[in-house]
CSV table of C-alpha atoms in Angstrom, one decimal:
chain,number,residue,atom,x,y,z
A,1,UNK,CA,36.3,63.4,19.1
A,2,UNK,CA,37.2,62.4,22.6
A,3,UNK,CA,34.6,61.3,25.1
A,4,UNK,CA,35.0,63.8,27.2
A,5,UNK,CA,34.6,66.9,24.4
A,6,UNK,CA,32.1,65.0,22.7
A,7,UNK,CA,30.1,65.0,26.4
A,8,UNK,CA,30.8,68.8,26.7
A,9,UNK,CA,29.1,68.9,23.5
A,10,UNK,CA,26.1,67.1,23.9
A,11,UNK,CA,25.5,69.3,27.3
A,12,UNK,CA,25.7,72.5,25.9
A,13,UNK,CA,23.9,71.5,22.9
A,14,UNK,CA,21.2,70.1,24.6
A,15,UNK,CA,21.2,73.0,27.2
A,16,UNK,CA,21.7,75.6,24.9
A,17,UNK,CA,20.6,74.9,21.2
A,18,UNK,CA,17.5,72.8,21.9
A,19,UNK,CA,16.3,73.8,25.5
A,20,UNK,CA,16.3,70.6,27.0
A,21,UNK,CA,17.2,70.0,30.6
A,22,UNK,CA,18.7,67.3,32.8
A,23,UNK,CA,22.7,67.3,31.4
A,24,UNK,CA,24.9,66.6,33.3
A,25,UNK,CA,28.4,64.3,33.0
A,26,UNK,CA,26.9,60.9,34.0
A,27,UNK,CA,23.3,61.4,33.6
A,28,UNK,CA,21.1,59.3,31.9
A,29,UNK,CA,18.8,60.2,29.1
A,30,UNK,CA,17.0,63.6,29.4
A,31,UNK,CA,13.6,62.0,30.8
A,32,UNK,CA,11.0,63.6,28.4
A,33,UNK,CA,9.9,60.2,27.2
A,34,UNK,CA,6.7,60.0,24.8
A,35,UNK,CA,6.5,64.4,24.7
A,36,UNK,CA,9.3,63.8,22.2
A,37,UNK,CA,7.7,61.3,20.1
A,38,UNK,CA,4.3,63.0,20.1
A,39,UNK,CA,6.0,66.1,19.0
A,40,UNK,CA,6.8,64.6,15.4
A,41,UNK,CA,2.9,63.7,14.8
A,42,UNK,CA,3.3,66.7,11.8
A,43,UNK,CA,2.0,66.3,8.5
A,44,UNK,CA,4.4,64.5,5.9
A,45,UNK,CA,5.6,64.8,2.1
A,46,UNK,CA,7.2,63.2,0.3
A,47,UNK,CA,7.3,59.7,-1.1
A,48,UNK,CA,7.8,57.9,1.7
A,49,UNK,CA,4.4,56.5,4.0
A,50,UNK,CA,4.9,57.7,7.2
A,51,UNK,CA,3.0,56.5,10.4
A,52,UNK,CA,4.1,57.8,14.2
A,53,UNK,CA,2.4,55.2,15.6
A,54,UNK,CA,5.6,52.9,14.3
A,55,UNK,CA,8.6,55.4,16.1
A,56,UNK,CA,8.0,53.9,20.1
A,57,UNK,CA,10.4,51.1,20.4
A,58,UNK,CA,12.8,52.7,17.6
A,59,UNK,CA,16.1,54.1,17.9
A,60,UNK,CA,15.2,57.6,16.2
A,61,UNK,CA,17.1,60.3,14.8
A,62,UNK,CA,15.2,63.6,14.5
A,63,UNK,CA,17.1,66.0,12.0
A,64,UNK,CA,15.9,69.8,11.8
A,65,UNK,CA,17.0,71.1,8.5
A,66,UNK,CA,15.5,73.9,5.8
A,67,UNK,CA,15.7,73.4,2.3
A,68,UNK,CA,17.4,76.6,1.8
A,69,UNK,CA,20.2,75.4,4.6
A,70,UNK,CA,23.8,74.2,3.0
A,71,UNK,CA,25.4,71.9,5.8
A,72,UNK,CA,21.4,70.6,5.7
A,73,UNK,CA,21.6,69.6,2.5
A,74,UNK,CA,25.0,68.3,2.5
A,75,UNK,CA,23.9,66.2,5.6
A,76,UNK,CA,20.9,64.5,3.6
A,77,UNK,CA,23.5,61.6,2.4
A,78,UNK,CA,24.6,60.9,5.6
A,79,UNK,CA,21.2,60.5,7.1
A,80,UNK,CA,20.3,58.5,4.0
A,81,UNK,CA,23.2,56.4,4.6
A,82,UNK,CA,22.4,55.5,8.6
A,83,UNK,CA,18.8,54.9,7.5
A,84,UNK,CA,19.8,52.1,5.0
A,85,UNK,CA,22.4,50.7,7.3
A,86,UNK,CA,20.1,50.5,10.7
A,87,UNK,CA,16.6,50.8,9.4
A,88,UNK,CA,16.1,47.3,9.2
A,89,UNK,CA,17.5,47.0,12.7
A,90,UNK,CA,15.0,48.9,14.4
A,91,UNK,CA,16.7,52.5,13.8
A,92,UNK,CA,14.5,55.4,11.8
A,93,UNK,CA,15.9,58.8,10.5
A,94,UNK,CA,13.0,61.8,10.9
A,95,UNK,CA,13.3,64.6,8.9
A,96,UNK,CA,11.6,67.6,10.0
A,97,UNK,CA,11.3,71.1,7.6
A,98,UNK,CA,11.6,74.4,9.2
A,99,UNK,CA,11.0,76.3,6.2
A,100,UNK,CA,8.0,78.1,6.3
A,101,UNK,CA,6.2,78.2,3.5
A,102,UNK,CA,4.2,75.0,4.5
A,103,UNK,CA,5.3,73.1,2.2
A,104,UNK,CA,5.4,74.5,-1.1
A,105,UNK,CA,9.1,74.6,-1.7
A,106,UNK,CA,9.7,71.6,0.9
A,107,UNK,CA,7.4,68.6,-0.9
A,108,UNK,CA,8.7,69.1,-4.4
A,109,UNK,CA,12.0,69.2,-2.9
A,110,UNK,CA,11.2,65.9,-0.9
A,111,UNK,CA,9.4,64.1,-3.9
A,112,UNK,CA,12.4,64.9,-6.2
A,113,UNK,CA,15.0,63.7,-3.7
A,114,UNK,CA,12.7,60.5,-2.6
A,115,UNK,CA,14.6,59.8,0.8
A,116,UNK,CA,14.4,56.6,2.5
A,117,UNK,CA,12.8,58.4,5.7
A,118,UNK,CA,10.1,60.5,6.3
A,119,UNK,CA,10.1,64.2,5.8
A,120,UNK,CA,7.4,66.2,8.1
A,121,UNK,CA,6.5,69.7,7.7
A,122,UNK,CA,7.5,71.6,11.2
A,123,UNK,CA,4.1,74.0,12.6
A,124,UNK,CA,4.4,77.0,13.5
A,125,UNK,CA,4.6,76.2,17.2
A,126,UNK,CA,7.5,74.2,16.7
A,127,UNK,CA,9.1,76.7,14.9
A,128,UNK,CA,8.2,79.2,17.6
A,129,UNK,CA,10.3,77.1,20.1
A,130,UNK,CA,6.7,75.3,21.8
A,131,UNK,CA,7.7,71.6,21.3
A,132,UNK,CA,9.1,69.2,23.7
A,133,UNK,CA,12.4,70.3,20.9
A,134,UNK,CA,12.4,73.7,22.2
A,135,UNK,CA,13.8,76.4,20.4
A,136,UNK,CA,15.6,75.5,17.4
A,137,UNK,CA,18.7,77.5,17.3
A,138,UNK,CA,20.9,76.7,14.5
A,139,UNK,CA,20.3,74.4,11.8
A,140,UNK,CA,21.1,71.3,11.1
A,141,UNK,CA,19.8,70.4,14.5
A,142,UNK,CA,20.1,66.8,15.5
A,143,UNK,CA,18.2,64.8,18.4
A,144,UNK,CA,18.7,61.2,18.6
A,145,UNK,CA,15.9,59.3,21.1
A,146,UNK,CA,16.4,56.0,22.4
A,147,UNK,CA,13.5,53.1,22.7
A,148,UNK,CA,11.6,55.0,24.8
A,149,UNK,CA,11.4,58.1,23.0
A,150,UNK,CA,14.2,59.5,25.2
A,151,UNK,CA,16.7,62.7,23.8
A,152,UNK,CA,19.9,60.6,24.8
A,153,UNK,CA,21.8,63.2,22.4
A,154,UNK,CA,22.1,66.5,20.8
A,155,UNK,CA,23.8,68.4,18.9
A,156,UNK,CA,23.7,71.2,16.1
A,157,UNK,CA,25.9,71.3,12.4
A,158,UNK,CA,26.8,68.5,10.9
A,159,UNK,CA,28.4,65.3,12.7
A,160,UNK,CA,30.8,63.0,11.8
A,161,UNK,CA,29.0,59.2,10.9
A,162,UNK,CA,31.0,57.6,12.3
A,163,UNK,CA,30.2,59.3,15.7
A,164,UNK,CA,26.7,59.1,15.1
A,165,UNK,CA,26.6,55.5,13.9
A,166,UNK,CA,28.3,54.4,17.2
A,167,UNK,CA,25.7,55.9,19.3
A,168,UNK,CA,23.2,54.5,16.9
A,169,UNK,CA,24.3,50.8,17.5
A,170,UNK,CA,25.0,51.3,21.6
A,171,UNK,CA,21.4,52.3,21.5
A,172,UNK,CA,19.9,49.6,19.4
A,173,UNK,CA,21.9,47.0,21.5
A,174,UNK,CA,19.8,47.9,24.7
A,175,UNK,CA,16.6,46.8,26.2
């Protein structure tokens, strides 16, 4: 993808998919900080322990995604795959549940699968659109947040790793 289409797409992701503000060509990161990160202190299942206190000064990669959602699921390896490669590099993958049945279909589904990142259950206000995420439009729906808890990127569907993985490592290279 070209910089400057891969820019476009970030914008009108950001602007249109998740409701975040502040896109423009050479702006820095949307400057929402720690609303982001306090946004993902949702219940978990799943296998693996999962602590929010840990995400501030990670590189993290918030993925929206239903059980019941194709391109979701055929995402999951991908997100499995960054989290091995940059987990112990200060990088963490957050997967958060849209479906709404509180977890019923969602925990089994999480204990079975036994990802190397945790798996939160979304509330009902974050479904609703009343989260420093906005309104999810579309799933998958992909933030990733820099050190500081900062959306640096956005976009929905499913992304190419290698795209990702190089934003991944610019971002765990900085201060």
């Amino acid at each position: 993808m070209s910089p400057v289409r891969g820019r476009a797409l970030v914008c009108a992701v950001a602007l249109g998919v998740l409701s975040l503000s502040g896109c423009h060509r050479n702006s820095g990161p949307v400057d929402a900080g720690p609303a982001f990160l306090r946004a993902l202190w949702l219940p978990s299942v799943g296998p693996t322990r999962y602590d929010p206190r840990q995400l501030p000064g990670k590189v993290v990669l918030v993925s929206f995604l239903a059980t019941w959602c194709f391109p979701c699921l055929a995402d999951l390896p991908t997100l499995e795959q960054l989290q091995k490669t940059y987990g112990p590099q200060g990088f963490q993958v957050v997967a958060v549940g849209m479906d709404i049945d509180e977890g019923r279909v969602l925990g089994p589904f999480a204990d079975h699968y036994a990802f190397p990142f945790p798996v939160l259950l979304s509330d009902e206000h974050m479904r609703a659109g009343q989260s420093a995420f906005g309104r999810i439009r579309g799933l998958p729906s992909t933030v990733l947040l820099d050190k500081r808890g900062r959306a640096v990127a956005a976009w929905q569907g499913v992304e190419g790793q290698a795209d990702v993985a190089k934003a991944i490592e610019k971002l765990l290279k900085e201060d």
